[in-house]
């Protein structure tokens, strides 16, 4: 893929032009960067590994479609009927989708099964029984991955997702007593195991250690307990910077390390005896996005400068809700000269919690200035307080080859329930 270098001034001019055409706040996603992220991750994984895109990072159907199409296309991992609808809209076949999540209701399981989804990750015995009951009603059999909450953690960094009391997964130490009953739930067939031990691992050593421990534990469950292992989802944990400058990490040693462990513990994987899968969200789309936001007002208050933006926690909430500040940085698209000063960036909402940063150093802002928040392709609008105070959702643009190929806005409506 041919790439061109864009200067800061050229990028600023393009940002201002996009805001003039589409308004702000405005999310801009570059599909070329999405393709590069997928290619890089594919290169870091052994050949034949199934790669799922986790829609929780960004369910925009255009992004989901781009990750599905072309060489090394991703399958879809969803956690709700809304994400399922986005995956189907993007062209995914229902039978290729993995449905996961700790709070699956009987109603949504019925919808997923009716749409043709057949592979589910289950988090508990109750989750499995609910799935089985719905499958029996529809006369089908659901293929099941048992999500395992390991008793110990191998990695020492990143966001821990295992090794502690959790709503996620079946505690590993309980499996010997539970497995016979789990294998005998009508409407289901246990196909393997699902692990997700950590998230956002910038440290390749920790990522390798956790994947190695996962593969070893799955092999032990198969040999010692008789756990069926036609498929093993080893999870994810691939990192990307969020709302700050930085480069998406690469994992040059991961492929060889995974192949070595798989060859030792699950040697049938190369012939397809065990399908190995992993999943990624932020790593695939995080560095594709920029949030453009305009300064609507500037004020001084007791020695502090506040820039009031048209984007707040309703636009870039980062799953945080009220009261948590993001480690946020901005590129001033206006490229104003002047000695940088500390500026508090506040959103447009009528709550003191709508503060994106208390101290971003930037040239003194003025109303009408456009700011750009980098690396916001993941956990943007749908991870924010989008409905709070009823402000319009931001426009979302898709670029390919530098040209706009899609412009859309999420719209919410209230309907009567009967």
C-alpha positions as MATLAB code, in Angstrom:
seq = 'XXXXXXXXXXXXXXXXXXXXXXXXXXXXXXXXXXXXXXXXXXXXXXXXXXXXXXXXXXXXXXXXXXXXXXXXXXXXXXXXXXXXXXXXXXXXXXXXXXXXXXXXXXXXXXXXXXXXXXXXXXXXXXXXXXXXXXXXXXXXXXXXXXXXXXXXXXXXXXXXXXXXXXXXXXXXXXXXXXXXXXXXXXXXXXXXXXXXXXXXXXXXXXXXXXXXXXXXXXXXXXXXXXXXXXXXXXXXXXXXXXXXXXXXXXXXXXXXXXXXXXXXXXXXXXXXXXXXXXXXXXXXXXXXXXXXXXXXXXXXXXXXXXXXXXXXXXXXXXXXXXXXXXXXXXXXXXXXXXXXXXXXXXXXXXXXXXXXXXXXXXXXXXXXXXXXXXXXXXXXXXXXXXXXXXXXXXXXXXXXXXXXXXXXXXXXXXXXXX';
ca = [
       0.000    0.000    0.000;
       1.416    3.378   -1.005;
       1.494    6.020    1.717;
       2.198    9.727    1.524;
       3.485   12.038    4.211;
       1.202   14.853    5.312;
       2.712   17.898    6.980;
       1.155   19.409   10.088;
       0.059   22.429    8.085;
      -1.587   20.297    5.397;
      -3.380   18.212    8.015;
      -4.624   21.376    9.744;
      -5.969   22.743    6.467;
      -7.773   19.463    5.751;
      -9.255   19.418    9.251;
     -10.564   22.965    8.896;
     -12.053   22.117    5.501;
     -13.834   19.055    6.876;
     -15.283   21.053    9.773;
     -16.436   23.750    7.349;
     -18.211   21.103    5.244;
     -19.640   18.814    7.907;
     -19.645   20.824   11.142;
     -18.227   19.833   14.496;
     -17.770   17.849   16.604;
     -16.622   15.493   13.886;
     -15.019   12.048   13.973;
     -12.786   11.200   11.016;
     -11.807    7.553   10.445;
      -9.118    6.651    7.890;
      -9.829    3.239    6.346;
      -6.287    3.020    4.993;
      -4.964    3.057    8.556;
      -7.490    0.366    9.506;
      -6.150   -1.832    6.694;
      -2.560   -1.282    7.868;
      -3.466   -2.185   11.450;
      -5.085   -5.419   10.321;
      -2.121   -6.296    8.114;
       0.335   -5.617   10.966;
      -1.626   -7.756   13.410;
      -1.993  -10.563   10.889;
       1.797  -10.493   10.412;
       2.256  -10.827   14.202;
       0.041  -13.933   14.386;
       0.688  -17.430   13.093;
      -0.851  -18.330    9.740;
      -4.279  -19.869   10.112;
      -5.274  -18.074   13.326;
      -8.865  -16.815   13.196;
      -9.045  -13.091   13.981;
     -12.216  -11.550   15.394;
     -12.937   -7.826   15.456;
     -14.595   -6.815   18.745;
     -17.351   -4.393   17.798;
     -17.380   -2.837   21.260;
     -14.386   -0.735   20.147;
     -16.354    0.874   17.319;
     -19.492   -0.662   15.765;
     -19.651    1.711   12.768;
     -20.783   -0.591    9.939;
     -18.324    1.006    7.507;
     -15.374    0.136    9.750;
     -16.748   -3.343   10.406;
     -17.146   -3.909    6.661;
     -13.616   -2.689    5.926;
     -12.188   -5.123    8.469;
     -14.239   -7.990    7.000;
     -13.303   -7.388    3.370;
     -10.022   -8.050    1.638;
      -7.015  -10.234    2.513;
      -6.961  -11.399    6.119;
     -10.525  -10.308    6.772;
     -11.811  -10.435   10.351;
     -14.843  -12.201   11.714;
     -17.132  -10.316   14.111;
     -17.346  -10.672   17.895;
     -20.473   -9.052   19.325;
     -21.967   -8.554   22.777;
     -25.484   -7.296   22.007;
     -28.249   -7.423   19.432;
     -27.290   -3.882   18.412;
     -23.739   -4.976   17.609;
     -25.151   -8.036   15.871;
     -27.246   -5.769   13.642;
     -24.141   -3.734   12.752;
     -22.188   -6.893   11.915;
     -24.980   -8.200    9.680;
     -25.312   -4.794    7.996;
     -21.566   -4.929    7.296;
     -21.999   -8.234    5.457;
     -20.948  -10.778    8.070;
     -22.628  -14.167    7.853;
     -24.442  -14.904   11.111;
     -22.901  -18.376   11.377;
     -19.393  -16.848   11.438;
     -20.149  -14.462   14.328;
     -19.075  -15.065   17.931;
     -21.621  -13.824   20.504;
     -20.176  -13.134   23.963;
     -20.818  -11.082   27.106;
     -21.745  -11.766   30.750;
     -25.357  -10.546   30.705;
     -27.020  -12.267   27.756;
     -30.785  -12.303   28.275;
     -33.181  -14.956   27.073;
     -34.680  -12.423   24.667;
     -31.422  -11.460   22.987;
     -30.304  -15.091   22.785;
     -33.566  -15.875   20.994;
     -32.907  -13.035   18.521;
     -29.306  -14.113   17.893;
     -30.273  -17.735   17.309;
     -33.135  -16.729   15.010;
     -30.695  -14.626   12.963;
     -28.478  -17.687   12.530;
     -25.737  -17.147   15.127;
     -24.472  -20.535   16.294;
     -21.277  -19.844   18.276;
     -21.464  -18.374   21.767;
     -19.017  -17.720   24.577;
     -20.716  -18.492   27.891;
     -19.674  -17.023   31.233;
     -21.427  -19.283   33.737;
     -23.595  -22.350   34.141;
     -26.687  -20.134   34.198;
     -25.625  -18.418   30.991;
     -25.216  -21.834   29.355;
     -28.611  -23.081   30.512;
     -30.374  -19.945   29.201;
     -28.718  -20.420   25.835;
     -29.621  -24.110   25.744;
     -33.268  -23.419   26.569;
     -33.586  -20.971   23.682;
     -31.770  -23.312   21.299;
     -34.131  -26.173   22.189;
     -37.146  -23.919   21.541;
     -35.807  -23.152   18.070;
     -34.744  -26.720   17.325;
     -31.053  -25.920   16.876;
     -27.776  -26.686   18.649;
     -25.542  -23.848   19.826;
     -21.782  -24.357   19.723;
     -20.309  -23.156   23.013;
     -16.956  -21.840   24.172;
     -16.610  -21.946   27.959;
     -15.006  -18.698   29.083;
     -12.485  -19.477   31.803;
     -11.444  -17.133   34.613;
      -7.941  -18.381   35.358;
      -6.909  -18.667   38.989;
      -3.629  -16.791   38.460;
      -2.263  -14.078   36.192;
       0.931  -14.390   34.155;
       1.281  -10.747   33.111;
       2.325   -8.032   35.544;
       1.170   -5.041   33.489;
      -1.916   -3.968   31.479;
      -5.596   -4.091   32.459;
      -6.230   -7.371   34.315;
      -9.251   -9.374   33.180;
      -8.639  -12.626   35.051;
      -7.212  -14.071   38.267;
      -9.654  -12.178   40.504;
     -13.319  -12.521   41.493;
     -15.165  -11.474   38.354;
     -18.446  -11.425   36.475;
     -16.437  -12.736   33.530;
     -15.908  -16.435   33.009;
     -16.145  -19.637   35.004;
     -13.602  -19.818   37.818;
     -10.995  -22.353   36.681;
     -10.852  -24.118   40.045;
     -14.585  -24.950   39.824;
     -14.399  -26.602   36.405;
     -13.573  -30.147   37.638;
     -16.852  -30.271   39.521;
     -18.922  -28.365   36.950;
     -17.742  -29.773   33.643;
     -19.868  -32.969   33.515;
     -23.050  -30.906   33.905;
     -21.830  -28.254   31.452;
     -21.259  -30.923   28.816;
     -24.823  -32.213   29.228;
     -26.985  -29.102   28.689;
     -29.658  -29.778   26.042;
     -29.436  -27.538   22.976;
     -25.707  -26.955   23.356;
     -22.434  -28.612   22.406;
     -19.220  -27.502   24.094;
     -16.710  -26.810   21.319;
     -13.854  -25.366   23.327;
     -12.674  -22.612   25.614;
     -12.407  -18.836   25.626;
      -9.889  -16.850   27.649;
      -9.486  -13.084   27.876;
      -6.882  -12.453   30.563;
      -5.778   -8.873   29.875;
      -6.513   -5.723   27.885;
      -4.420   -2.998   26.227;
      -1.018   -4.634   26.665;
       1.747   -2.274   25.545;
       4.276   -4.789   26.891;
       4.867   -7.639   24.430;
       6.546   -9.756   27.107;
       3.386   -9.690   29.238;
       1.208  -10.460   26.238;
       3.325  -13.483   25.317;
       3.397  -14.688   28.926;
      -0.390  -14.508   29.193;
      -1.025  -16.231   25.867;
       1.475  -18.956   26.794;
      -0.268  -19.540   30.128;
      -3.647  -19.613   28.379;
      -2.571  -22.267   25.863;
      -0.988  -24.384   28.584;
      -4.088  -24.185   30.760;
      -6.379  -25.085   27.857;
      -4.201  -28.094   27.026;
      -4.350  -29.200   30.670;
      -8.141  -28.854   30.750;
      -8.334  -31.039   27.677;
      -5.969  -33.739   28.928;
      -6.982  -33.796   32.593;
     -10.726  -33.084   32.461;
     -11.651  -34.138   28.954;
     -12.715  -30.657   27.872;
     -13.555  -30.743   24.140;
     -11.165  -28.433   22.327;
     -12.154  -28.034   18.702;
     -11.688  -24.274   19.135;
      -9.582  -22.180   21.504;
     -10.055  -18.398   21.679;
      -6.986  -17.050   23.489;
      -8.441  -13.541   23.769;
      -6.732  -10.292   22.914;
      -4.988   -7.529   24.783;
      -3.427   -5.762   21.794;
      -2.866   -2.104   22.628;
      -3.329    1.279   20.986;
      -2.897    4.849   22.265;
      -6.148    6.582   23.185;
      -6.742   10.335   22.838;
      -3.011   11.114   23.067;
      -0.267   11.185   20.430;
       1.589    7.944   19.904;
       2.072    4.985   17.623;
       0.196    1.716   17.669;
       2.589   -0.921   19.096;
       3.804   -3.857   17.053;
       4.621   -7.316   18.382;
       7.656   -8.663   16.482;
       8.217  -11.700   18.714;
       4.638  -12.844   19.159;
       4.284  -15.119   16.120;
       7.299  -17.283   16.925;
       6.374  -17.503   20.611;
       2.802  -18.601   19.851;
       3.922  -21.164   17.278;
       6.418  -22.668   19.733;
       3.843  -23.030   22.521;
       1.128  -24.334   20.211;
       3.462  -26.882   18.640;
       4.413  -28.120   22.105;
       1.024  -28.187   23.825;
      -1.545  -28.438   21.015;
       0.358  -29.930   18.068;
      -2.821  -30.681   16.087;
      -3.417  -26.963   15.558;
      -1.412  -26.829   12.312;
      -3.663  -29.455   10.699;
      -6.823  -27.745   11.898;
      -7.458  -30.166   14.728;
      -7.838  -27.163   17.031;
      -8.971  -23.835   15.596;
      -6.985  -21.065   17.308;
      -8.658  -17.679   17.521;
      -7.935  -14.297   19.034;
      -9.752  -10.973   19.092;
      -8.926   -7.307   18.878;
     -10.809   -4.037   19.075;
      -8.848   -0.863   19.832;
      -5.671   -2.132   18.157;
      -7.436   -2.474   14.806;
      -9.240    0.876   14.735;
      -7.788    3.099   17.457;
      -5.196    4.981   15.419;
      -7.556    5.425   12.469;
      -9.585    8.164   14.131;
      -9.340   11.870   14.921;
     -11.942   13.907   16.770;
     -12.279   17.475   15.509;
     -13.929   19.906   17.890;
     -14.436   23.669   17.828;
     -13.870   26.233   20.574;
     -17.163   28.016   21.208;
     -16.027   30.283   24.045;
     -12.942   31.192   26.062;
     -13.122   32.491   29.619;
     -10.881   33.202   32.570;
     -11.893   32.065   36.032;
      -9.727   32.708   39.091;
      -6.468   32.350   37.283;
      -7.444   29.489   34.969;
      -8.199   29.604   31.255;
     -11.173   27.583   30.078;
     -11.825   26.699   26.450;
     -15.463   25.640   26.054;
     -15.733   23.050   23.274;
     -18.661   21.663   21.317;
     -17.461   18.160   22.262;
     -17.575   16.889   25.824;
     -18.092   13.615   27.649;
     -21.161   13.088   25.470;
     -18.785   12.862   22.490;
     -15.536   11.515   23.955;
     -16.463    9.820   27.201;
     -14.069    6.906   26.970;
     -16.534    4.645   28.863;
     -15.801    6.843   31.861;
     -19.042    8.634   32.604;
     -18.782   11.516   35.037;
     -15.785   12.339   37.165;
     -12.850   10.802   35.278;
     -10.430   12.799   33.164;
      -8.892   11.257   30.088;
      -5.140   11.519   29.434;
      -6.061   13.775   26.550;
      -3.932   15.825   24.164;
      -4.874   18.022   21.225;
      -3.287   19.145   18.012;
      -4.462   22.741   17.461;
      -5.636   22.553   13.866;
      -5.409   26.335   13.629;
      -1.643   26.120   14.351;
      -1.729   29.424   16.142;
       1.609   30.832   17.188;
       2.283   31.935   20.713;
       3.746   30.682   23.960;
       1.815   27.592   25.119;
      -0.276   28.071   28.252;
      -2.239   25.583   30.402;
      -5.858   25.424   29.250;
      -8.772   23.531   30.782;
     -10.918   21.929   28.097;
     -14.595   21.875   29.046;
     -17.477   20.446   27.077;
     -20.904   21.983   26.400;
     -22.900   20.096   29.054;
     -24.480   21.627   32.129;
     -22.457   19.615   34.635;
     -19.076   20.250   36.268;
     -18.185   16.682   35.257;
     -17.977   17.727   31.617;
     -14.256   18.409   31.691;
     -11.968   16.681   29.203;
      -8.722   18.025   30.630;
      -7.618   20.391   33.382;
      -4.321   21.409   31.839;
      -3.534   20.984   28.161;
      -0.632   23.154   27.079;
      -1.470   24.984   23.866;
      -1.268   28.465   22.341;
      -3.961   30.753   23.798;
      -7.220   29.641   22.138;
      -9.886   31.819   20.555;
     -13.543   31.110   19.679;
     -13.791   29.391   16.332;
     -10.508   27.536   16.685;
     -10.552   23.860   15.707;
      -8.783   21.304   17.884;
      -7.970   17.725   16.915;
      -7.801   14.857   19.412;
      -5.646   12.042   17.958;
      -6.084    8.275   18.203;
      -9.828    8.255   18.805;
     -10.936    5.548   16.388;
     -11.932    3.326   19.313;
     -14.278    4.073   22.217;
     -15.687    7.252   20.743;
     -19.394    8.109   20.373;
     -20.878    4.782   21.453;
     -18.631    4.687   24.537;
     -19.742    8.176   25.605;
     -22.736    9.722   27.372;
     -24.282   10.233   23.963;
     -27.858   10.882   25.119;
     -27.055   13.122   28.093;
     -28.706   16.545   27.646;
     -29.971   15.592   24.208;
     -27.255   17.142   22.067;
     -26.838   15.807   18.500;
     -24.385   12.985   18.008;
     -21.175   13.901   16.195;
     -20.918   13.330   12.469;
     -18.677   10.370   11.596;
     -16.697   10.387    8.347;
     -14.930    7.514    6.616;
     -11.939    8.362    4.428;
     -10.294    6.136    1.820;
      -7.343    7.392   -0.161;
      -7.859   10.742    1.531;
     -11.378   11.104    0.119;
     -14.666   11.061    2.040;
     -16.583    7.870    1.239;
     -19.234    8.075    3.963;
     -20.721   10.714    6.246;
     -23.328    9.755    8.836;
     -24.694   10.579   12.268;
     -26.290    8.330   14.877;
     -29.890    9.354   15.537;
     -31.876    8.188   18.559;
     -35.660    8.239   18.717;
     -38.229    7.324   21.358;
     -40.836    4.739   20.385;
     -43.853    3.370   22.210;
     -43.531   -0.127   23.662;
     -46.689   -2.230   23.599;
];
